[in-house]
Amino acid sequence: MLSFVFAVSIIVGLVQAQPPAPDASCFQPTAVTAEDCCKIPKPIDNAIMEKCRAENPKPGQMPAPGVPRTEGCCIVQCAMMETGGFVNNALNTDAIKRSMASTLGADPNFGSLVNGAVDTCARQIQNDPAYSVAPISSSPDRAGCSFIPQGFVNCLYTALF
């Protein structure tokens, strides 16, 4: 009798310990994006980004996963050159701070953090020899794009967001 009560207790415990069925509403398609839910200010003006996207269309074929990139992001390099933040293969922190004062710096949540993040990321990227590797263009009609601007922007997003 005792073993029967013990067995029933174990079965009841196992049944009660099962997690509830998943909420089906979590798996319904939605048109809402993360961008809609969390309005993160952009570090570079949209007009500049659109101009640079038009001048630097995406390559027809992206490198396969695991294949090392031979150059940085040309769109980011273009945008930083347009704002004066990337000149002669080097970051210009004063120009970056001036440019960002009207975008991220105008946001009360990020304004006080921008200058410190710019200085920290510029120092980190400029001192890392991996970013100074000479780029090899994926297109014969233009020079290769530096790894420095994309590395800087990635660092900045990590520091601020």
Phi, psi and omega in degrees: 000317181297321179292327177294315178297319180297316180296317179295320179298318179294316180298314179298318179297318179295319180294317181289335183279351180291140179290156179291161178297147180297148179287115184298333181294339178290341185254008179280142178295149180217153178268354182281134179252169176300325178299324179291324183280326186229097182284095178268126180294148181271142180285340182234138181306140182299324180298319178294317180297319179297318178300314182291326176294321179294322181283338184231074180296154179298144178296152180300325181225124178279152178297148179295152177304136179091346178274124182297142177287147180259352178205165179278189181278116183291329180294315180294318178299315179302312182298319180289328176290322178299324181269357181083007183279348179222109184225134178053044178061030178219150177282139176249095187296326179297315179294322179297315180297318178298315181296318183282347178299330181268351180248270180296322183295336179282345180276125183299336180283335186243340186311312183287341183268340189300307185300317179296319179294321178299312181297314181297312182292320179299315180297315182297313183288317182294331182269356180265113184298340180297330181279344183268006178298137179295124181286150175244118184297143175273357180230132183289347184267009178207163177285158177291151181264138184294152175279342187298309182301315181295319177299320179296312181297318177300316179298316182298315178297320179295319182290324186265331187243000000 
